[in-house]
């Protein structure tokens, strides 16, 4: 049942957020329709709550943005938002021409692991922010914090609901750690890690 009446099978492309980001955007925020569609209501709400917990936990170390996107619906202020696939301008996004090609891919879903947001669909509205998975919150690396808050279970639920034929994994090590154990047994046979060794796993890769 991977294909119905000639319809191409769904594919997932799994990416990490990037340091380099597009500026600007719109001031009107809309919650993620894709996450609401593919996550159970309690899972979706838990993800939003975890984002708010992260902002609160990091107060003594780093000032993180507050607003509806991070679990504070009445604190939007002057934030500007862009779809994630447009906002991120790292090497993978630029070399893959994500902004130009993704809107044309009806049967490809871009799934992003973000240090601030946890799980994102490629079309989700996000702000310009400064946070990476190897930074510390509460004395622990952020990938350890997300793992402890069971981000991997939310990601697994989302991917399973999309019913992909293939999961193309371009996550660097620090982002895989955030969703361990990885890959999940439920889709190990459709998981295809892509070799990004030529781009490195450190600061150069995630720019």
mmCIF file of C-alpha atoms in Angstrom:
data_model
loop_
_atom_site.group_PDB
_atom_site.id
_atom_site.type_symbol
_atom_site.label_atom_id
_atom_site.label_comp_id
_atom_site.label_asym_id
_atom_site.label_seq_id
_atom_site.Cartn_x
_atom_site.Cartn_y
_atom_site.Cartn_z
ATOM 1 C CA UNK A 1 0.000 0.000 0.000
ATOM 2 C CA UNK A 2 2.967 2.345 -0.456
ATOM 3 C CA UNK A 3 1.396 3.701 -3.590
ATOM 4 C CA UNK A 4 -2.332 4.228 -4.108
ATOM 5 C CA UNK A 5 -3.728 4.527 -7.634
ATOM 6 C CA UNK A 6 -0.375 5.559 -9.048
ATOM 7 C CA UNK A 7 0.319 8.175 -6.383
ATOM 8 C CA UNK A 8 4.055 8.484 -5.596
ATOM 9 C CA UNK A 9 5.096 7.299 -2.163
ATOM 10 C CA UNK A 10 5.826 9.893 0.508
ATOM 11 C CA UNK A 11 9.467 10.626 1.363
ATOM 12 C CA UNK A 12 10.867 12.358 4.430
ATOM 13 C CA UNK A 13 14.019 14.473 4.367
ATOM 14 C CA UNK A 14 15.363 14.921 7.897
ATOM 15 C CA UNK A 15 17.554 17.985 8.466
ATOM 16 C CA UNK A 16 18.999 20.007 11.345
ATOM 17 C CA UNK A 17 18.480 23.721 11.867
ATOM 18 C CA UNK A 18 21.326 26.027 10.817
ATOM 19 C CA UNK A 19 23.146 29.046 12.230
ATOM 20 C CA UNK A 20 22.785 31.036 9.041
ATOM 21 C CA UNK A 21 19.275 32.395 8.641
ATOM 22 C CA UNK A 22 17.283 34.704 6.395
ATOM 23 C CA UNK A 23 16.292 37.985 8.046
ATOM 24 C CA UNK A 24 12.860 39.586 8.138
ATOM 25 C CA UNK A 25 9.448 38.021 7.677
ATOM 26 C CA UNK A 26 5.825 38.660 8.584
ATOM 27 C CA UNK A 27 4.466 39.651 12.001
ATOM 28 C CA UNK A 28 1.370 37.428 11.875
ATOM 29 C CA UNK A 29 1.993 33.988 13.343
ATOM 30 C CA UNK A 30 0.046 30.814 12.522
ATOM 31 C CA UNK A 31 0.432 27.518 14.345
ATOM 32 C CA UNK A 32 1.701 24.492 12.419
ATOM 33 C CA UNK A 33 -1.041 22.759 10.444
ATOM 34 C CA UNK A 34 1.248 19.826 9.627
ATOM 35 C CA UNK A 35 2.219 19.148 13.241
ATOM 36 C CA UNK A 36 -1.423 19.395 14.317
ATOM 37 C CA UNK A 37 -2.440 16.968 11.561
ATOM 38 C CA UNK A 38 0.216 14.331 12.197
ATOM 39 C CA UNK A 39 0.586 14.446 15.979
ATOM 40 C CA UNK A 40 -1.985 13.403 18.554
ATOM 41 C CA UNK A 41 -3.386 16.465 20.383
ATOM 42 C CA UNK A 42 -1.568 15.601 23.613
ATOM 43 C CA UNK A 43 1.732 15.092 21.755
ATOM 44 C CA UNK A 44 1.378 18.402 19.963
ATOM 45 C CA UNK A 45 0.602 20.223 23.204
ATOM 46 C CA UNK A 46 3.511 18.522 24.943
ATOM 47 C CA UNK A 47 5.877 19.770 22.231
ATOM 48 C CA UNK A 48 4.639 23.359 22.704
ATOM 49 C CA UNK A 49 4.974 23.006 26.489
ATOM 50 C CA UNK A 50 8.538 21.690 26.166
ATOM 51 C CA UNK A 51 9.458 24.734 24.063
ATOM 52 C CA UNK A 52 8.159 26.998 26.829
ATOM 53 C CA UNK A 53 10.048 24.958 29.436
ATOM 54 C CA UNK A 54 13.255 25.401 27.443
ATOM 55 C CA UNK A 55 12.860 29.176 27.343
ATOM 56 C CA UNK A 56 12.223 29.208 31.103
ATOM 57 C CA UNK A 57 15.096 26.825 31.917
ATOM 58 C CA UNK A 58 17.614 28.858 29.919
ATOM 59 C CA UNK A 59 16.874 32.211 31.595
ATOM 60 C CA UNK A 60 20.005 32.262 33.732
ATOM 61 C CA UNK A 61 22.291 31.367 30.813
ATOM 62 C CA UNK A 62 20.734 32.758 27.676
ATOM 63 C CA UNK A 63 17.766 34.953 26.821
ATOM 64 C CA UNK A 64 15.589 32.962 24.440
ATOM 65 C CA UNK A 65 12.679 34.455 22.497
ATOM 66 C CA UNK A 66 9.163 34.331 23.877
ATOM 67 C CA UNK A 67 6.060 34.271 21.734
ATOM 68 C CA UNK A 68 3.369 31.924 20.403
ATOM 69 C CA UNK A 69 6.012 29.875 18.586
ATOM 70 C CA UNK A 70 7.772 29.084 21.878
ATOM 71 C CA UNK A 71 4.694 28.461 23.997
ATOM 72 C CA UNK A 72 3.886 32.029 25.114
ATOM 73 C CA UNK A 73 0.811 32.988 23.041
ATOM 74 C CA UNK A 74 0.349 36.485 24.492
ATOM 75 C CA UNK A 75 3.960 37.616 24.125
ATOM 76 C CA UNK A 76 4.504 37.981 20.393
ATOM 77 C CA UNK A 77 5.807 41.584 20.456
ATOM 78 C CA UNK A 78 7.735 42.510 17.309
ATOM 79 C CA UNK A 79 8.809 39.057 16.144
ATOM 80 C CA UNK A 80 8.898 38.328 12.410
ATOM 81 C CA UNK A 81 8.290 34.883 10.991
ATOM 82 C CA UNK A 82 9.211 32.945 7.861
ATOM 83 C CA UNK A 83 8.613 29.313 6.861
ATOM 84 C CA UNK A 84 11.484 27.169 8.126
ATOM 85 C CA UNK A 85 12.515 26.058 4.638
ATOM 86 C CA UNK A 86 13.042 29.723 3.722
ATOM 87 C CA UNK A 87 14.490 30.898 7.053
ATOM 88 C CA UNK A 88 17.363 28.405 7.230
ATOM 89 C CA UNK A 89 20.303 29.255 4.959
ATOM 90 C CA UNK A 90 22.929 26.703 6.023
ATOM 91 C CA UNK A 91 25.149 24.806 3.596
ATOM 92 C CA UNK A 92 22.757 21.872 3.183
ATOM 93 C CA UNK A 93 19.815 24.179 2.500
ATOM 94 C CA UNK A 94 21.714 26.272 -0.012
ATOM 95 C CA UNK A 95 23.406 23.428 -1.884
ATOM 96 C CA UNK A 96 20.140 21.513 -1.964
ATOM 97 C CA UNK A 97 18.281 24.590 -3.288
ATOM 98 C CA UNK A 98 15.643 23.895 -0.649
ATOM 99 C CA UNK A 99 13.877 27.265 -0.926
ATOM 100 C CA UNK A 100 13.504 26.924 -4.699
ATOM 101 C CA UNK A 101 12.710 23.213 -4.982
ATOM 102 C CA UNK A 102 10.766 22.273 -1.836
ATOM 103 C CA UNK A 103 7.473 24.003 -2.757
ATOM 104 C CA UNK A 104 7.346 21.870 -5.915
ATOM 105 C CA UNK A 105 7.727 18.550 -4.052
ATOM 106 C CA UNK A 106 4.212 17.410 -3.233
ATOM 107 C CA UNK A 107 5.279 14.002 -1.919
ATOM 108 C CA UNK A 108 8.346 15.106 0.036
ATOM 109 C CA UNK A 109 8.119 16.368 3.603
ATOM 110 C CA UNK A 110 10.956 18.345 5.104
ATOM 111 C CA UNK A 111 11.283 17.476 8.809
ATOM 112 C CA UNK A 112 13.674 19.621 10.837
ATOM 113 C CA UNK A 113 15.226 19.047 14.250
ATOM 114 C CA UNK A 114 15.708 22.454 15.875
ATOM 115 C CA UNK A 115 17.597 23.413 19.005
ATOM 116 C CA UNK A 116 14.858 25.927 19.907
ATOM 117 C CA UNK A 117 11.705 24.314 18.552
ATOM 118 C CA UNK A 118 12.507 20.602 18.819
ATOM 119 C CA UNK A 119 10.460 19.335 15.874
ATOM 120 C CA UNK A 120 9.502 21.441 12.862
ATOM 121 C CA UNK A 121 7.785 20.778 9.576
ATOM 122 C CA UNK A 122 9.457 22.600 6.713
ATOM 123 C CA UNK A 123 6.481 24.935 6.307
ATOM 124 C CA UNK A 124 6.261 25.946 9.974
ATOM 125 C CA UNK A 125 6.682 29.637 10.709
ATOM 126 C CA UNK A 126 9.789 30.406 12.762
ATOM 127 C CA UNK A 127 11.703 33.485 13.863
ATOM 128 C CA UNK A 128 15.384 34.348 13.439
ATOM 129 C CA UNK A 129 17.029 32.935 16.582
ATOM 130 C CA UNK A 130 20.471 32.059 17.896
ATOM 131 C CA UNK A 131 20.684 28.594 19.460
ATOM 132 C CA UNK A 132 22.448 25.375 18.514
ATOM 133 C CA UNK A 133 22.244 21.842 19.884
ATOM 134 C CA UNK A 134 25.718 21.826 21.458
ATOM 135 C CA UNK A 135 24.996 24.806 23.727
ATOM 136 C CA UNK A 136 24.232 24.311 27.417
ATOM 137 C CA UNK A 137 20.972 24.701 29.332
ATOM 138 C CA UNK A 138 20.873 24.014 33.061
ATOM 139 C CA UNK A 139 24.408 22.677 32.938
ATOM 140 C CA UNK A 140 23.632 20.115 30.211
ATOM 141 C CA UNK A 141 24.123 20.148 26.468
ATOM 142 C CA UNK A 142 20.921 20.980 24.665
ATOM 143 C CA UNK A 143 20.835 17.642 22.860
ATOM 144 C CA UNK A 144 20.831 15.973 26.285
ATOM 145 C CA UNK A 145 17.989 18.257 27.415
ATOM 146 C CA UNK A 146 15.831 17.407 24.380
ATOM 147 C CA UNK A 147 16.558 13.702 24.744
ATOM 148 C CA UNK A 148 15.495 13.806 28.405
ATOM 149 C CA UNK A 149 12.242 15.448 27.308
ATOM 150 C CA UNK A 150 11.609 12.600 24.861
ATOM 151 C CA UNK A 151 11.825 14.565 21.641
ATOM 152 C CA UNK A 152 12.601 11.314 19.837
ATOM 153 C CA UNK A 153 9.143 9.929 20.627
ATOM 154 C CA UNK A 154 7.465 13.001 19.137
ATOM 155 C CA UNK A 155 9.623 12.798 16.009
ATOM 156 C CA UNK A 156 8.855 9.092 15.661
ATOM 157 C CA UNK A 157 5.114 9.711 15.952
ATOM 158 C CA UNK A 158 5.232 12.466 13.350
ATOM 159 C CA UNK A 159 7.237 10.436 10.834
ATOM 160 C CA UNK A 160 5.064 7.347 11.282
ATOM 161 C CA UNK A 161 1.916 9.398 10.705
ATOM 162 C CA UNK A 162 3.321 10.698 7.405
ATOM 163 C CA UNK A 163 3.688 7.046 6.249
ATOM 164 C CA UNK A 164 6.852 7.574 4.221
ATOM 165 C CA UNK A 165 8.467 4.992 1.975
ATOM 166 C CA UNK A 166 11.898 6.432 2.747
ATOM 167 C CA UNK A 167 13.452 8.602 5.463
ATOM 168 C CA UNK A 168 16.538 10.406 4.136
ATOM 169 C CA UNK A 169 18.601 11.298 7.217
ATOM 170 C CA UNK A 170 21.040 14.236 6.997
ATOM 171 C CA UNK A 171 21.292 14.889 10.734
ATOM 172 C CA UNK A 172 24.715 15.591 12.253
ATOM 173 C CA UNK A 173 25.695 13.702 15.388
ATOM 174 C CA UNK A 174 24.604 16.331 17.936
ATOM 175 C CA UNK A 175 21.104 16.335 16.472
ATOM 176 C CA UNK A 176 20.856 12.568 16.334
ATOM 177 C CA UNK A 177 21.731 12.564 20.041
ATOM 178 C CA UNK A 178 18.675 14.740 20.740
ATOM 179 C CA UNK A 179 16.323 12.032 19.447
ATOM 180 C CA UNK A 180 18.144 8.874 20.603
ATOM 181 C CA UNK A 181 17.715 5.981 20.299
ATOM 182 C CA UNK A 182 18.097 6.620 16.595
ATOM 183 C CA UNK A 183 17.026 5.355 14.146
ATOM 184 C CA UNK A 184 13.849 4.007 15.704
ATOM 185 C CA UNK A 185 13.074 0.334 15.128
ATOM 186 C CA UNK A 186 9.660 1.233 13.683
ATOM 187 C CA UNK A 187 11.232 2.635 10.517
ATOM 188 C CA UNK A 188 14.749 1.236 10.538
ATOM 189 C CA UNK A 189 14.167 -0.505 7.187
ATOM 190 C CA UNK A 190 13.142 2.677 5.394
ATOM 191 C CA UNK A 191 15.872 4.802 7.016
ATOM 192 C CA UNK A 192 18.622 5.957 4.657
ATOM 193 C CA UNK A 193 21.471 7.966 6.200
ATOM 194 C CA UNK A 194 23.105 10.306 3.709
ATOM 195 C CA UNK A 195 26.842 10.880 3.827
ATOM 196 C CA UNK A 196 27.599 14.525 4.631
ATOM 197 C CA UNK A 197 31.192 13.814 5.673
ATOM 198 C CA UNK A 198 32.466 16.157 2.989
ATOM 199 C CA UNK A 199 30.754 19.003 4.819
ATOM 200 C CA UNK A 200 31.962 17.927 8.253
ATOM 201 C CA UNK A 201 29.940 17.485 11.431
ATOM 202 C CA UNK A 202 30.979 20.658 13.230
ATOM 203 C CA UNK A 203 30.690 24.396 12.811
ATOM 204 C CA UNK A 204 31.209 24.395 9.033
ATOM 205 C CA UNK A 205 28.394 21.884 8.448
ATOM 206 C CA UNK A 206 25.767 23.728 10.474
ATOM 207 C CA UNK A 207 26.393 27.262 9.225
#
